[in-house]
Steps between C-alpha positions, in 0.01 A plus 500: 500500500379455132652385180408605143612411154533809274582545135769726387507755216816413318663598165597237238873480603407473868286194458774340303749564774265376764450176300879458497503532879683836513279672750559576876249606756744527801475885519147536383197651690154615405334837543175677406495797263175657382295196593726259314752248643853520374811293570833677538850344507402193290809452289457345158833478319513638141432248225827419322351451153314829497631805326389858588156371612631380827350596836628663816593228754365677813189692381173504699258239372119504541331201670162380375247406761121507524347834636362314812843364579654848449252652735560236763871543492460880490283495811755279689781749417392735765596249769881499442481224241764405251451340157788268422558299183557131567554330153510588136384227271349421159159327517374233267356748256840672463426811701741641753351506848628642833391342832478778754417484878349760733699489810517677831831566665599379842487731801813572692428273787432211247839561344663481853324186574612337176858607559492351860369166359769491237778569745364225731504248211858591420616450858319174528655382169855585624448317828371186334806479274 
């Protein structure tokens, strides 16, 4: 439905790992807690050159958005909406940013229709060969 670009609150060793490309958003999702948006499951591997100042790889990280964007997303959360991280990148200024999307899941009948279309394409592909 909508896409937003949010900043991340990171520690020093986390940003170094992100710049090395050692981050994964495959299991990540966003949630609201006390009016703030957080991302959970974002894995940032520990920085190899750090000593005891290292970070936890799977800690919850706060997302930075404007208040009007937070209110808009918060109001949409009542309608079975999911907030999904799409990409993690470093912008021109050197800041870590996370692109998030506000999405609505499919209904059961939509899923059935998609499965039928996929099966039809498979059978047609087999017959053509």
